[in-house]
Coordinates of C-alpha atoms in Angstrom, one line a residue:
M297 CA -99.3 -43.2 112.7
K298 CA -95.6 -43.6 113.1
K299 CA -95.9 -46.9 111.4
I300 CA -97.7 -45.4 108.4
A301 CA -95.2 -42.7 108.2
L302 CA -92.3 -45.2 108.1
I303 CA -94.1 -47.1 105.4
L304 CA -94.5 -44.0 103.3
F305 CA -90.9 -43.0 103.8
G306 CA -89.7 -46.5 102.7
A307 CA -91.9 -46.4 99.7
A308 CA -90.6 -43.1 98.7
A309 CA -87.0 -44.2 99.2
L310 CA -87.7 -47.3 97.1
M311 CA -89.1 -45.3 94.3
A312 CA -86.2 -43.0 94.4
F313 CA -83.8 -46.0 94.2
I314 CA -85.6 -47.5 91.4
S315 CA -85.7 -44.2 89.6
C316 CA -82.0 -43.8 90.0
G317 CA -81.2 -47.3 88.9
S318 CA -83.0 -46.9 85.6
K319 CA -81.3 -43.6 84.6
P320 CA -78.1 -44.2 82.4
E321 CA -74.9 -43.1 83.8
P322 CA -73.5 -40.0 82.0
E323 CA -70.5 -40.8 79.8
P324 CA -67.3 -39.3 80.9
E325 CA -66.2 -36.1 79.2
T326 CA -63.5 -36.5 76.6
K327 CA -61.7 -33.7 74.9
P328 CA -61.8 -33.9 71.1
S329 CA -58.5 -34.9 69.6
A330 CA -56.9 -32.9 66.9
P331 CA -57.3 -34.2 63.4
E332 CA -54.4 -36.3 62.2
T333 CA -52.0 -34.2 60.1
V334 CA -51.1 -36.0 56.8
V335 CA -47.8 -34.7 55.5
E336 CA -47.8 -34.7 51.8
E337 CA -45.1 -33.4 49.4
K338 CA -47.0 -30.9 47.4
V339 CA -45.5 -29.5 44.3
N340 CA -45.8 -25.7 44.1
E341 CA -47.5 -25.4 40.7
D342 CA -46.9 -21.6 40.7
I343 CA -43.0 -21.9 40.4
P344 CA -42.0 -23.8 37.2
D345 CA -39.0 -26.1 37.1
T346 CA -36.2 -24.0 35.4
S347 CA -33.4 -26.5 35.7
A348 CA -33.7 -27.5 32.0
D349 CA -33.9 -23.9 30.9
D350 CA -30.7 -23.1 32.9
E351 CA -28.9 -25.9 31.2
A352 CA -30.1 -24.7 27.8
A353 CA -29.0 -21.1 28.5
K354 CA -25.6 -22.3 29.7
K355 CA -25.1 -24.3 26.5
A356 CA -26.3 -21.4 24.3
A357 CA -23.8 -19.1 26.0
E358 CA -21.0 -21.7 25.5
D359 CA -22.0 -22.1 21.8
A360 CA -22.1 -18.3 21.4
A361 CA -18.6 -18.0 22.9
A362 CA -17.3 -20.7 20.7
A363 CA -18.8 -19.1 17.6
E364 CA -17.3 -15.8 18.5
K365 CA -13.9 -17.3 19.0
A366 CA -14.2 -19.2 15.7
A367 CA -15.2 -16.0 13.9
A368 CA -12.2 -14.1 15.4
E369 CA -9.9 -16.9 14.4
K370 CA -11.3 -16.9 10.9
A371 CA -10.8 -13.1 10.6
A372 CA -7.2 -13.5 11.8
K373 CA -6.6 -16.3 9.3
E374 CA -7.9 -14.0 6.5
A375 CA -5.7 -11.2 7.6
A376 CA -2.8 -13.6 7.7
Q377 CA -3.6 -14.7 4.2
E378 CA -3.6 -11.1 3.0
A379 CA -0.3 -10.4 4.7
Y380 CA 1.1 -13.6 3.1
Q381 CA 0.0 -12.4 -0.3
N382 CA 1.6 -9.0 0.1
A383 CA 4.9 -10.6 1.2
L384 CA 4.8 -13.0 -1.8
E385 CA 4.1 -10.3 -4.3
A386 CA 6.9 -8.2 -2.9
K387 CA 9.3 -11.2 -3.0
L388 CA 8.4 -11.9 -6.7
E389 CA 8.8 -8.2 -7.6
I390 CA 12.3 -8.3 -6.2
E391 CA 13.2 -11.4 -8.1
E392 CA 11.6 -10.6 -11.4
N393 CA 13.4 -7.2 -11.5
E394 CA 16.6 -8.6 -10.1
L395 CA 16.7 -6.1 -7.2
A396 CA 18.0 -8.3 -4.5
E397 CA 21.6 -7.2 -5.1
Y398 CA 20.7 -3.7 -4.0
D399 CA 20.0 -4.9 -0.5
Q400 CA 21.1 -8.5 -0.2
K401 CA 21.0 -8.6 3.6
N402 CA 17.3 -7.6 4.0
Y403 CA 16.4 -9.9 1.0
D404 CA 18.0 -12.9 2.7
A405 CA 16.3 -12.1 6.0
G406 CA 12.9 -11.8 4.3
C407 CA 13.4 -15.1 2.5
A408 CA 14.2 -16.9 5.8
L409 CA 11.1 -15.4 7.4
F410 CA 9.0 -16.3 4.4
A411 CA 10.1 -19.9 4.6
E412 CA 9.2 -20.0 8.3
L413 CA 5.8 -18.6 7.4
E414 CA 5.1 -21.3 4.8
A415 CA 6.0 -24.0 7.3
M416 CA 3.7 -22.4 10.0
M417 CA 0.8 -22.3 7.5
K418 CA 0.9 -26.1 7.3
D419 CA 0.5 -26.4 11.1
D420 CA -3.1 -26.3 12.2
S421 CA -2.1 -25.5 15.8
V422 CA -0.6 -22.1 14.8
S423 CA -3.1 -19.2 15.3
G424 CA -4.0 -16.7 12.7
A425 CA -2.5 -13.9 14.8
E426 CA 0.9 -15.7 14.8
L427 CA 0.7 -16.2 11.0
E428 CA -0.2 -12.6 10.4
A429 CA 2.7 -11.4 12.6
K430 CA 5.2 -13.6 10.7
A431 CA 3.9 -12.5 7.3
K432 CA 4.1 -8.8 8.1
E433 CA 7.7 -9.3 9.4
A434 CA 8.7 -10.9 6.1
Y435 CA 6.8 -8.3 4.1
S436 CA 8.7 -5.5 5.9
K437 CA 12.0 -6.9 4.9
F438 CA 11.0 -7.2 1.3
R439 CA 9.6 -3.7 1.3
S440 CA 12.9 -2.4 2.6
V441 CA 14.7 -4.0 -0.3
L442 CA 12.2 -2.5 -2.8
S443 CA 12.4 1.0 -1.2
Y444 CA 16.2 1.1 -1.3
A445 CA 16.5 -0.5 -4.7
Y446 CA 14.1 2.0 -6.3
K447 CA 15.8 4.9 -4.8
Q448 CA 19.1 3.8 -6.3
L449 CA 17.5 3.1 -9.6
A450 CA 15.9 6.6 -9.6
K451 CA 19.4 8.1 -9.0
E452 CA 20.9 6.1 -11.9
W453 CA 18.1 7.0 -14.3
R454 CA 18.4 10.7 -13.3
D455 CA 22.1 10.6 -14.1
E456 CA 21.3 9.2 -17.5
A457 CA 18.6 11.8 -18.2
Y458 CA 21.0 14.6 -17.1
L459 CA 23.7 13.4 -19.5
S460 CA 21.1 13.1 -22.3
K461 CA 20.0 16.7 -21.6
R462 CA 23.5 18.0 -21.8
N463 CA 23.9 16.3 -25.2
A464 CA 20.6 17.8 -26.4
D465 CA 21.8 21.2 -25.3
T466 CA 24.9 20.9 -27.5
V467 CA 22.7 20.6 -30.6
K468 CA 20.5 23.6 -29.5
A469 CA 17.4 21.5 -28.9
A470 CA 15.9 24.2 -26.7
V471 CA 15.7 26.4 -29.8
S472 CA 15.0 24.0 -32.7
E473 CA 12.6 21.7 -30.9
K474 CA 11.3 23.9 -28.1
E475 CA 8.1 22.1 -27.2
R476 CA 9.7 18.7 -27.0
Y477 CA 12.6 20.0 -25.1
Q478 CA 10.3 21.7 -22.6
K479 CA 8.3 18.5 -22.1
A480 CA 11.4 16.6 -21.3
V481 CA 12.5 19.2 -18.8
K482 CA 9.1 19.1 -17.2
D483 CA 9.3 15.3 -16.8
F484 CA 12.8 15.6 -15.3
K485 CA 11.6 18.1 -12.7
E486 CA 8.5 16.1 -11.9
G487 CA 10.9 13.1 -11.3
D488 CA 12.8 15.2 -8.7
T489 CA 9.5 16.2 -7.0
L490 CA 8.3 12.6 -6.8
Y491 CA 11.7 11.4 -5.4
A492 CA 11.5 14.1 -2.7
M493 CA 8.0 12.8 -1.8
Q494 CA 9.4 9.3 -1.3
A495 CA 7.8 8.0 -4.5
A496 CA 11.0 6.8 -6.1
E497 CA 9.3 4.2 -8.3
K498 CA 7.2 6.8 -9.9
A499 CA 10.1 9.1 -10.2
I500 CA 11.9 6.5 -12.3
D501 CA 9.2 6.6 -14.9
K502 CA 9.6 10.4 -15.2
Y503 CA 13.4 10.2 -15.5
I504 CA 13.2 7.5 -18.2
S505 CA 10.7 9.6 -20.1
A506 CA 12.9 12.6 -20.0
D507 CA 16.0 10.6 -20.9
E508 CA 14.3 9.1 -23.9
E509 CA 13.1 12.5 -25.2
F510 CA 16.5 14.2 -24.7
E511 CA 18.3 11.3 -26.4
S512 CA 15.9 11.4 -29.3
L513 CA 16.3 15.1 -29.7
Y514 CA 20.1 14.7 -29.7
E515 CA 20.1 11.9 -32.2
E516 CA 17.6 13.6 -34.6
L517 CA 19.2 17.0 -34.5
T518 CA 22.7 15.5 -34.8
E519 CA 21.6 13.7 -37.9
K520 CA 20.0 16.9 -39.3
R521 CA 23.2 18.8 -38.5
A522 CA 25.2 16.2 -40.3
V523 CA 23.0 16.5 -43.4
A524 CA 23.2 20.3 -43.2
F525 CA 26.9 20.1 -42.7
A526 CA 27.3 17.9 -45.7
A527 CA 25.2 20.3 -47.8
I528 CA 27.3 23.2 -46.6
E529 CA 30.4 21.3 -47.5
A530 CA 29.0 20.5 -50.9
A531 CA 28.0 24.1 -51.4
K532 CA 31.5 25.2 -50.4
K533 CA 33.0 22.8 -52.8
A534 CA 30.7 24.0 -55.6
V535 CA 31.6 27.6 -54.8
A536 CA 35.3 26.7 -54.9
E537 CA 34.9 25.1 -58.3
V538 CA 33.1 28.2 -59.6
E539 CA 35.7 30.5 -58.2
K540 CA 38.4 28.3 -59.8
L541 CA 36.6 28.5 -63.1
A542 CA 36.2 32.2 -62.7
V543 CA 39.8 32.7 -62.0
E544 CA 40.7 30.7 -65.0
A545 CA 38.3 32.7 -67.1
D546 CA 39.5 35.9 -65.8
I547 CA 43.0 35.0 -66.9
T548 CA 42.0 34.0 -70.4
D549 CA 39.2 36.6 -70.8
P550 CA 39.2 39.2 -68.1
V551 CA 36.1 41.3 -67.5
T552 CA 36.9 45.0 -67.6
E553 CA 33.4 46.4 -67.4
E554 CA 30.7 46.0 -64.8
T555 CA 28.3 43.2 -65.7
E556 CA 24.6 43.5 -64.8
G557 CA 23.7 41.0 -62.1
I558 CA 27.2 40.8 -60.6
E559 CA 27.7 42.9 -57.5
D560 CA 30.9 44.1 -56.1
E561 CA 32.2 41.8 -53.4
E562 CA 31.9 44.6 -50.8
T563 CA 28.2 45.1 -51.5
V564 CA 25.8 44.2 -48.6
L565 CA 23.0 42.3 -50.1
L566 CA 21.0 41.6 -46.9
E567 CA 20.8 43.4 -43.7
E568 CA 22.4 41.6 -40.8
T569 CA 19.8 39.8 -38.6
T570 CA 20.4 39.4 -34.9
Y571 CA 19.2 36.1 -33.3
A572 CA 18.6 35.3 -29.6
D573 CA 21.4 33.6 -27.9
P574 CA 20.6 29.8 -27.9
E575 CA 22.3 29.4 -24.6
E576 CA 19.6 31.5 -23.0
A577 CA 17.0 29.0 -24.0
I578 CA 18.6 26.2 -22.1
E579 CA 16.8 25.2 -18.9
D580 CA 19.0 25.0 -15.9
I581 CA 18.7 21.7 -14.0
P582 CA 21.0 20.9 -11.0
E583 CA 23.3 18.0 -11.6
D584 CA 22.6 16.5 -8.1
M585 CA 19.4 16.3 -6.1
D586 CA 19.2 18.1 -2.8
G587 CA 18.9 16.1 0.4
E588 CA 20.1 12.8 -1.0
E589 CA 20.1 9.9 1.5
P590 CA 23.3 8.0 2.4
E591 CA 24.4 5.3 0.0
E592 CA 23.4 2.5 2.3
S593 CA 20.4 0.4 3.1
I594 CA 18.1 1.4 6.0
E595 CA 16.9 -1.7 7.8
S596 CA 13.4 -1.5 9.1
D597 CA 10.9 -3.8 10.6
E598 CA 8.0 -1.4 10.1
N599 CA 5.5 -2.0 7.4
L600 CA 6.0 0.4 4.5

């Protein structure tokens, strides 16, 4: 029995061995490896590239600034041209009317500045602001000449008009030509008003108008008075001749009775007429103006 049992045990062991040999060995456990990370440069499509736009904006800003600067310079050049024209016109006005002698110092200074200005205008590097400043400086000098000259001329013409008025008064123009006389007086007084308002150039026109009218009145009335005087003298001469003949006739054939149509020499034929005093019709105008300025030029660099 033991023998049979050993045989069975051996057989069972053999079967177990064979069974174990035919079974595949289990593969060793391996942990799964992480997937390989591929690094790729990925362009973010949501954020556009603005480098080109920034450059364009920068250029646009630069162009705008350049355009603004050019516009400002153009405006300055136009202002300078206008100032130059003003200075030129003032200079020509002085020369055409021969006014430089009234204020030679300022005229010479203005001419020197004007020459500098014309030289600067040929230089492209000179700015409009510099040209305008120089032109205004020259213009100021010329305006000083004109202002002083016209004031002096106004005084001279006023003196002439005043003398002409005095002459007109001697021939009783205020009575015989009242309207014309009053018009001349009005012009004279307006001249004084304009002069006081610093409008000497306009005052000159009024004084000239008054002077011409007073002078015309004097000349016309003087001529009429001369004609009238000649007529009076002729009448006196005729009366003298008649009286002489009458005396001679009275000697040869005296009149002893009253003759119709011949009045006694003491008889009043017309009532005496009283006339207004011509002197009362004369307008009173002061010989000198009030508040006259000193007889010297006032230098000024301000634009007038």
